[in-house]
Tab-separated table of C-alpha atoms in Angstrom:
chain	number	residue	atom	x	y	z
L	1394	MET	CA	105.013	62.553	86.401
L	1395	THR	CA	101.855	62.828	88.729
L	1396	LEU	CA	103.542	61.747	92.039
L	1397	ARG	CA	101.251	61.920	95.032
L	1398	PHE	CA	102.800	62.071	98.310
L	1399	VAL	CA	101.109	59.579	100.885
L	1400	ALA	CA	103.135	59.471	104.182
L	1401	LYS	CA	106.480	59.346	105.832
L	1402	ASP	CA	107.343	56.733	108.429
L	1403	PRO	CA	105.494	58.090	111.593
L	1404	GLY	CA	108.181	56.692	113.861
L	1405	THR	CA	110.948	58.987	112.567
L	1406	ASP	CA	111.991	62.577	112.736
L	1407	GLY	CA	110.609	63.186	109.193
L	1408	ALA	CA	113.914	63.405	107.495
L	1409	ASN	CA	115.787	60.697	105.587
L	1410	CYS	CA	112.975	58.161	106.408
L	1411	PRO	CA	110.931	55.521	104.556
L	1412	THR	CA	108.204	57.176	102.461
L	1413	VAL	CA	105.313	56.200	100.195
L	1414	TRP	CA	103.940	57.874	97.188
L	1415	VAL	CA	101.459	56.869	94.455
L	1416	ASP	CA	102.437	57.609	90.672
L	1417	GLU	CA	98.923	58.130	89.331
L	1418	ALA	CA	100.199	58.419	85.680
L	1419	ARG	CA	102.158	55.309	85.826
L	1420	GLN	CA	99.812	53.390	88.278
L	1421	GLU	CA	102.746	52.591	90.511
L	1422	LEU	CA	103.414	52.580	94.202
L	1423	VAL	CA	106.625	54.249	95.018
L	1424	PHE	CA	108.714	53.448	98.086
L	1425	GLN	CA	111.579	54.970	99.766
L	1426	GLY	CA	113.254	52.478	102.362
L	1427	TRP	CA	116.365	51.388	104.060
L	1428	LYS	CA	118.643	49.356	101.788
L	1429	ALA	CA	118.625	45.583	102.674
L	1430	GLU	CA	121.661	44.275	104.308
L	1431	ALA	CA	123.809	41.552	102.581
L	1432	ASP	CA	122.252	38.798	104.463
L	1433	MET	CA	118.681	39.924	103.604
L	1434	ARG	CA	119.526	40.295	100.023
L	1435	ALA	CA	121.217	36.828	100.038
L	1436	ASP	CA	117.858	35.411	101.501
L	1437	CYS	CA	115.817	37.256	98.756
L	1438	LEU	CA	118.126	35.895	96.079
L	1439	THR	CA	117.054	32.229	96.908
L	1440	THR	CA	113.777	33.009	95.042
L	1441	GLY	CA	115.449	34.460	91.933
L	1442	PRO	CA	117.734	37.160	90.676
L	1443	ILE	CA	117.556	40.750	91.436
L	1444	PRO	CA	118.032	42.781	88.127
L	1445	ASP	CA	120.213	45.830	88.110
L	1446	SER	CA	117.074	47.902	87.575
L	1447	GLU	CA	115.512	46.699	90.831
L	1448	GLU	CA	116.335	46.942	94.514
L	1449	ILE	CA	115.428	45.290	97.821
L	1450	VAL	CA	114.294	47.991	100.427
L	1451	ARG	CA	112.948	47.587	103.919
L	1452	LEU	CA	110.168	49.389	105.427
L	1453	PRO	CA	109.006	49.187	109.043
L	1454	MET	CA	105.708	47.341	109.875
L	1455	ARG	CA	104.496	50.726	111.407
L	1456	MET	CA	104.101	51.830	107.755
L	1457	VAL	CA	101.297	49.287	107.068
L	1458	ALA	CA	98.689	52.020	107.405
L	1459	ALA	CA	100.551	54.361	105.068
L	1460	ILE	CA	100.777	51.489	102.448
L	1461	ARG	CA	97.229	50.634	102.698
L	1462	GLU	CA	96.389	54.414	102.300
L	1463	ALA	CA	98.627	54.230	99.138
L	1464	CYS	CA	96.757	51.270	97.789
L	1465	ASP	CA	93.493	53.058	98.259
L	1466	VAL	CA	94.745	56.193	96.417
L	1467	ALA	CA	96.049	54.002	93.589
L	1468	ASP	CA	92.679	52.211	93.504
L	1469	ARG	CA	90.712	55.557	93.251
L	1470	SER	CA	93.169	56.954	90.569
L	1471	THR	CA	92.320	53.897	88.325
L	1472	VAL	CA	88.631	54.520	88.507
L	1473	GLN	CA	87.437	56.593	85.513
């Protein structure tokens, strides 16, 4: 796996915090975030089921710049 670290949540102490990576081999964005609470999961389920192989995670809005950077990394990694 070619996993490229992009950023951790800038509003935390750097441990056990939301993080974003890019998997260049699979061409995927990879997120670590807080588990969604039961009421948020219930709200998400109104649009369809969540398969056992998927999860709802929460990321703070302050990570928008990191997510944009990850998208830019992903775009560059697909350019041959």
